[in-house]
Short mmCIF file of C-alpha atoms and ligand atoms in Angstrom, two decimals:
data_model
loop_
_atom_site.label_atom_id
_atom_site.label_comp_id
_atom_site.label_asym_id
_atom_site.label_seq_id
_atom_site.Cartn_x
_atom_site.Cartn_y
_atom_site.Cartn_z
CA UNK B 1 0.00 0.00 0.00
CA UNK B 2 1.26 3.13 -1.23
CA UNK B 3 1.07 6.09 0.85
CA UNK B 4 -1.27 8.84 -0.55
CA UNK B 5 -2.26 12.16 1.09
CA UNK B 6 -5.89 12.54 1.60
CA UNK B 7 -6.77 14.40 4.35
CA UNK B 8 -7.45 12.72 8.03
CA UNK B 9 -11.16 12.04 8.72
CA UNK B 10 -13.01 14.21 11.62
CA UNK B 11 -13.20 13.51 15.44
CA UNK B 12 -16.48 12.89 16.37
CA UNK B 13 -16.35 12.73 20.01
CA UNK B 14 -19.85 11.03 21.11
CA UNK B 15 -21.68 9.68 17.88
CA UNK B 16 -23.38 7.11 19.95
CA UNK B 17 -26.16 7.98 21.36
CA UNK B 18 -27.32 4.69 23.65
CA UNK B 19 -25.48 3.91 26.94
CA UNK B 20 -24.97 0.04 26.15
CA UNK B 21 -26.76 -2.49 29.13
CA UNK B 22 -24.46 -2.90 32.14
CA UNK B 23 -21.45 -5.04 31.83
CA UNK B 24 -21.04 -8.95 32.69
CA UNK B 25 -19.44 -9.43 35.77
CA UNK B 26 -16.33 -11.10 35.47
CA UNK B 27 -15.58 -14.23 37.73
CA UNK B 28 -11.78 -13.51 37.99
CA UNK B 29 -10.02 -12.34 40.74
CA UNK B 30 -9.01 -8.51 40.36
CA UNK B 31 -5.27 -9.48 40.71
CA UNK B 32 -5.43 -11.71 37.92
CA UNK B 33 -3.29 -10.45 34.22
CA UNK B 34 -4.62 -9.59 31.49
CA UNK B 35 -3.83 -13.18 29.60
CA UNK B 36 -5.47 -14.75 32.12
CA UNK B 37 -8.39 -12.96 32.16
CA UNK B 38 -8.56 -13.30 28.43
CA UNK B 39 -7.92 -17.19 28.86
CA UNK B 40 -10.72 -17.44 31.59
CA UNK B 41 -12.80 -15.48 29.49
CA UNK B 42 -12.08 -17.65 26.06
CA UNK B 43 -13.18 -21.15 28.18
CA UNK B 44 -16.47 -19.09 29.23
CA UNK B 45 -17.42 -18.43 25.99
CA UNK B 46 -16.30 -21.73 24.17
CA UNK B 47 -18.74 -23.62 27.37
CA UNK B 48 -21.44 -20.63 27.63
CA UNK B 49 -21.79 -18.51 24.01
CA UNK B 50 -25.52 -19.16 23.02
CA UNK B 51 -25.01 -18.76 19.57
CA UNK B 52 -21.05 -20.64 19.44
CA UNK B 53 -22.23 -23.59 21.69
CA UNK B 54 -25.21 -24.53 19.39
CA UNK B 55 -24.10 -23.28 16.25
CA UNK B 56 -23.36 -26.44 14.34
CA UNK B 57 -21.55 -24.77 10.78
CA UNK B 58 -18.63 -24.11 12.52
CA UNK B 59 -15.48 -26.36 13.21
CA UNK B 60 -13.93 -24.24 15.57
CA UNK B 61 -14.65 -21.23 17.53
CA UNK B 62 -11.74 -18.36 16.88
CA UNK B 63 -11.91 -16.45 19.98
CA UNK B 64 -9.18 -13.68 19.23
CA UNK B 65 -5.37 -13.44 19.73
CA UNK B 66 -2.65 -10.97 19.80
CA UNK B 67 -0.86 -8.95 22.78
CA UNK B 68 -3.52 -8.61 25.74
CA UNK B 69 -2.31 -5.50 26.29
CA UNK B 70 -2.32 -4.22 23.10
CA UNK B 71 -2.73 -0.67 22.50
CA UNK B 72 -4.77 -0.96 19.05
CA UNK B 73 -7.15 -3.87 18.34
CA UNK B 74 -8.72 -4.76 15.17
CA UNK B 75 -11.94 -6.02 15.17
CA UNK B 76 -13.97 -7.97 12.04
CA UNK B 77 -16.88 -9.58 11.13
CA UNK B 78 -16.72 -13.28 11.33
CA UNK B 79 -13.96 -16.23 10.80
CA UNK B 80 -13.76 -17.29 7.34
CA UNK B 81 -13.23 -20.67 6.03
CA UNK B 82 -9.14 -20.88 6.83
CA UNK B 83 -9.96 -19.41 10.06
CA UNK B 84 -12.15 -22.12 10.89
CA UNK B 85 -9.90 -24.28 10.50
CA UNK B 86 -7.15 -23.15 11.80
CA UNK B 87 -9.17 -21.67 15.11
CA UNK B 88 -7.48 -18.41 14.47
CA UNK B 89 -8.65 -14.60 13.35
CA UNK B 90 -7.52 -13.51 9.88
CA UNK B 91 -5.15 -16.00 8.43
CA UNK B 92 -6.72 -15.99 5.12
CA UNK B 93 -6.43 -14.05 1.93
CA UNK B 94 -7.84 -11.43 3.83
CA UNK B 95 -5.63 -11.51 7.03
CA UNK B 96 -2.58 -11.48 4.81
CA UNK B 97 -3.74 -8.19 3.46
CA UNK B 98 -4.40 -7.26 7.28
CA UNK B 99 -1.49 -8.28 7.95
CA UNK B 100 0.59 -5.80 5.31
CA UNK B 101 -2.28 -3.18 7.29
CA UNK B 102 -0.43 -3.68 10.13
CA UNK B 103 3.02 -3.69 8.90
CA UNK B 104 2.25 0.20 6.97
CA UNK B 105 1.95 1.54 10.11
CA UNK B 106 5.31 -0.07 11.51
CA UNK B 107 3.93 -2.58 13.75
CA UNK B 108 3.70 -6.11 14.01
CA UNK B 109 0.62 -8.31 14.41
CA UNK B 110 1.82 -9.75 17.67
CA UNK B 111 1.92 -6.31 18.53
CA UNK B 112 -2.01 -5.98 18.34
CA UNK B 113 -5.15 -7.56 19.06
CA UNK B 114 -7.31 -8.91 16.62
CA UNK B 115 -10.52 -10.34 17.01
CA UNK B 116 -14.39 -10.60 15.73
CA UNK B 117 -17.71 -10.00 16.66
CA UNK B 118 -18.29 -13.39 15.94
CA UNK B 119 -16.21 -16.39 17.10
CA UNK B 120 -17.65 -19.18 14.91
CA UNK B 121 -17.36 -19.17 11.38
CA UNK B 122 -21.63 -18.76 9.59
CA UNK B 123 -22.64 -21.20 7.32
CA UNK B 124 -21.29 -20.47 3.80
CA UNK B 125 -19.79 -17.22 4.94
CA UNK B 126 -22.80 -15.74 4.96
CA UNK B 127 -23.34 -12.46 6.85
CA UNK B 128 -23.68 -12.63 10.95
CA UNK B 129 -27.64 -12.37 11.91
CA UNK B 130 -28.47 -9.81 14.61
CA UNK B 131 -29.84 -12.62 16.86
CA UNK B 132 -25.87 -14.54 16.32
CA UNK B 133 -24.31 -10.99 17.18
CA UNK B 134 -26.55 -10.42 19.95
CA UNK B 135 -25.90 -13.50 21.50
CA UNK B 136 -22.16 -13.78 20.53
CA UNK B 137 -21.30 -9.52 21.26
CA UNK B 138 -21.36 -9.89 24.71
CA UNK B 139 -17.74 -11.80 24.53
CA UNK B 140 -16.22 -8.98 22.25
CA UNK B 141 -17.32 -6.48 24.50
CA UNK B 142 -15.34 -7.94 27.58
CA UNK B 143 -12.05 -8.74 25.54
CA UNK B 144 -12.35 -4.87 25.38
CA UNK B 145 -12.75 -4.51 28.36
CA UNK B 146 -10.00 -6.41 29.41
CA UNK B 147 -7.49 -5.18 27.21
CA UNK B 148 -8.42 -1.71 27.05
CA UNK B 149 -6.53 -0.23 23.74
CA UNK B 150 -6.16 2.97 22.88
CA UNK B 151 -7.59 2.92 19.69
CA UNK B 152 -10.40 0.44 18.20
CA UNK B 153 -9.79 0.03 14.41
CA UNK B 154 -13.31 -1.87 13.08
CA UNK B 155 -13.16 -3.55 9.89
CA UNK B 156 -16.03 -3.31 7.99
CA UNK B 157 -19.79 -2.37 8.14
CA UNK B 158 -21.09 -5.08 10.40
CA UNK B 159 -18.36 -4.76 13.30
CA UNK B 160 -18.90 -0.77 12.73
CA UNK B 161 -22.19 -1.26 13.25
CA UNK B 162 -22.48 -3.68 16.11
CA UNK B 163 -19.71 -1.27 18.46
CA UNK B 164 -21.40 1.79 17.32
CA UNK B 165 -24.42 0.89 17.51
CA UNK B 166 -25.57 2.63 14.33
CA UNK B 167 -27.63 1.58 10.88
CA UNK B 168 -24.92 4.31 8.81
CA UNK B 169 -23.10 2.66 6.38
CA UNK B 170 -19.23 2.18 6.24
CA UNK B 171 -18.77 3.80 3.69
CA UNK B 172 -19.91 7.33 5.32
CA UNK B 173 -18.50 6.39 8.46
CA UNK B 174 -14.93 4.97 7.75
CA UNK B 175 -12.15 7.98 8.00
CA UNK B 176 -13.61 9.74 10.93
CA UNK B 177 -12.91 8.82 13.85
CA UNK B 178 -15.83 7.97 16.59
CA UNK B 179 -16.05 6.43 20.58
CA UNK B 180 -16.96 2.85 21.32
CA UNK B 181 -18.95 3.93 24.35
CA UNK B 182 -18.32 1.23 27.20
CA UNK B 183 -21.30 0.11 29.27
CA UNK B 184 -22.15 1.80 32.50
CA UNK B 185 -19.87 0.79 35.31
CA UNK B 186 -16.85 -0.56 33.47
CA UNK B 187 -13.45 0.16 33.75
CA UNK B 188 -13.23 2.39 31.02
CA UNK B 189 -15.59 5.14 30.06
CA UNK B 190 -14.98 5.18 26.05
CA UNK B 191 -12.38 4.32 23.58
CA UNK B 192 -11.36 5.91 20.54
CA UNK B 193 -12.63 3.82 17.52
CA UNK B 194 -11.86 4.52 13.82
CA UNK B 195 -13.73 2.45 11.09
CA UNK B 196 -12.24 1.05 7.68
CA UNK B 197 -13.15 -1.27 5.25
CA UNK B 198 -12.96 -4.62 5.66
CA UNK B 199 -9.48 -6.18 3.94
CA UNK B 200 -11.73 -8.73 1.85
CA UNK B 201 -13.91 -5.50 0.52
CA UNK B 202 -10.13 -3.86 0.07
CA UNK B 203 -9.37 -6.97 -2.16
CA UNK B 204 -12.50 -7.10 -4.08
CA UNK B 205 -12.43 -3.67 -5.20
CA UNK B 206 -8.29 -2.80 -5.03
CA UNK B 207 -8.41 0.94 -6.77
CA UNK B 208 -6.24 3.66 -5.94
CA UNK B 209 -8.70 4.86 -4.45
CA UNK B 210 -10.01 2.43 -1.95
CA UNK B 211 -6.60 1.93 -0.87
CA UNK B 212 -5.92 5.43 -0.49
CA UNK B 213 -9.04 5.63 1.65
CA UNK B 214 -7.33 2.45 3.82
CA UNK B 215 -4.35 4.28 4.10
CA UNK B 216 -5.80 7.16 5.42
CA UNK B 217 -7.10 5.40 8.01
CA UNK B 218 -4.43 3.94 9.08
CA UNK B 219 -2.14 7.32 9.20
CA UNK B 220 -5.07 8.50 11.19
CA UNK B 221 -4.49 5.50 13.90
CA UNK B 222 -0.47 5.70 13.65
CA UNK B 223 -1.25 9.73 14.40
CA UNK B 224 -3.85 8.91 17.30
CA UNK B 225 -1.41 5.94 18.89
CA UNK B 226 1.35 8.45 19.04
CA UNK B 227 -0.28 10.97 20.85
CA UNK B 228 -1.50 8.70 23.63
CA UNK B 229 0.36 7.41 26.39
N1 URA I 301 -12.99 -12.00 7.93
C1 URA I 301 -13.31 -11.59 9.18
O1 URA I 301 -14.15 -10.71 9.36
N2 URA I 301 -12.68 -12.16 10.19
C2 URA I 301 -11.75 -13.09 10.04
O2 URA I 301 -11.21 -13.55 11.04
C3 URA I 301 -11.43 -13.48 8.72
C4 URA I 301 -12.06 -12.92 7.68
#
C-alpha cells in the first residue's frame, strides 16, 4: 500500500447515542493479568456462548489473539473458512492483506489484538444475523474490556455497526474517527474507535482509491497511537 495524502477524517467525540446495558461481571479475581483474564474469558465463551455452543456450521470457535495489552485492536466480522480451521482470526487471503495493514503503520501483528464480533465461522460465509451478534457480542465487548486499547480500528460495516451501535453505512463512516462507548460501570468510560473497510472488501475492489481511503485510516491510527500514552 502506497502512501497517498488525503486528508485525516473528523473527530467525532460522542456519535453514539445509547449507553450500552451494564457489563457482565467477570468471575476472575481482580489481581489476575490480562492473559489470564482473556484465557478465563475464552473457556467461558467456548462452554457458555448461546449462539457458538449450538451453532453447528462451525469447526472451531476463533476467539481472538494478539498482545492482551495491546494498544490498538482490530476487530472484524466473522472467521472465514481458513480461520475455521485453523481456530485463528484472519489467516486468510484477507488476514494477509491485514497483515501488510499492520506492517504500513510499523507494527507487528503480535503487537495488536485482533478479534471478531463473531467467534464461529456462519454457514457459507454468509453475513452474521443480529440474533448470532446479539448472542455472541457480549464476549467482544469484555475482551475490550480487558485489554483496554487505545484505539479500536473496526473492519467493515457489520463490526462498525455492532460497536457503534448505528444503521450508517461504512462507507460514510470509515475515516472519521468515533467512541466505542463502554457500558455503564466498566473500567473504562470510552475508547477511541476509527472504522475502515474490511481487507476482503479492500481486495474485491483494489483501486487507488479504496486503498488510499485504507491508508488514510491507518495514518489517522499511527497519528492517534502516538499521541497517547
Ligand atoms: N474476515 C473476518 O471478518 N474475520 C476473520 O477472522 C477473517 C475474515
Amino acid at each position: 500500500m502506497g502512501v497517498v495524502d488525503v486528508p485525516l477524517g473528523q473527530w467525532h467525540p460522542r456519535r453514539q447515542s445509547t449507553a450500552p446495558t451494564a457489563p457482565i461481571q467477570p468471575p476472575y479475581p481482580t489481581t489476575a493479568t490480562q492473559a489470564e483474564r482473556l484465557a478465563e474469558l475464552r473457556d467461558r465463551h467456548d462452554r457458555e456462548c448461546m449462539h457458538c455452543t449450538t451453532a453447528t456450521a462451525h469447526q472451531r470457535t476463533v476467539f481472538g489473539e494478539g498482545d492482551p495489552s495491546a494498544r490498538l485492536m482490530f476487530v472484524g466480522e466473522a472467521p472465514g473458512e481458513t480461520e475455521d480451521e485453523l481456530g485463528r482470526p484472519f489467516v486468510g487471503r484477507a488476514g494477509r492483506k491485514l497483515d501488510e495493514m499492520i506492517q504500513a503503520i510499523g507494527l507487528r501483528r503480535e503487537d495488536c489484538y485482533i478479534a471478531n464480533v463473531l467467534k464461529s465461522r456462519p454457514p457459507n460465509n454468509r453475513a452474521p444475523l443480529p440474533l448470532e451478534i446479539e448472542r455472541c457480542s457480549p464476549y467482544l465487548v469484555e475482551q475490550l474490556l480487558i485489554i483496554q486499547p487505545r484505539v479500536i480500528m473496526t473492519l467493515g460495516g457489520p463490526a462498525t455497526k455492532m460497536l457503534l451501535k448505528t444503521d450508517v453505512g461504512i462507507v460514510k463512516l470509515r475515516g472519521g474517527w468515533s467512541e466505542w462507548v463502554a457500558p455503564v460501570g466498566s473500567p473504562v468510560r470510552s475508547i477511541a474507535l476509527m472504522p475502515t473497510f474490511h481487507p476482503a472488501y479492500l481486495l474485491r475492489n483494489y483501486t487507488l482509491e479504496t486503498r488510499a481511503q485504507v491508508w488514510s485510516d491507518l495514518k489517522a491510527v499511527m497519528q492517534r497511537l502516538s499521541e497517547c500514552a
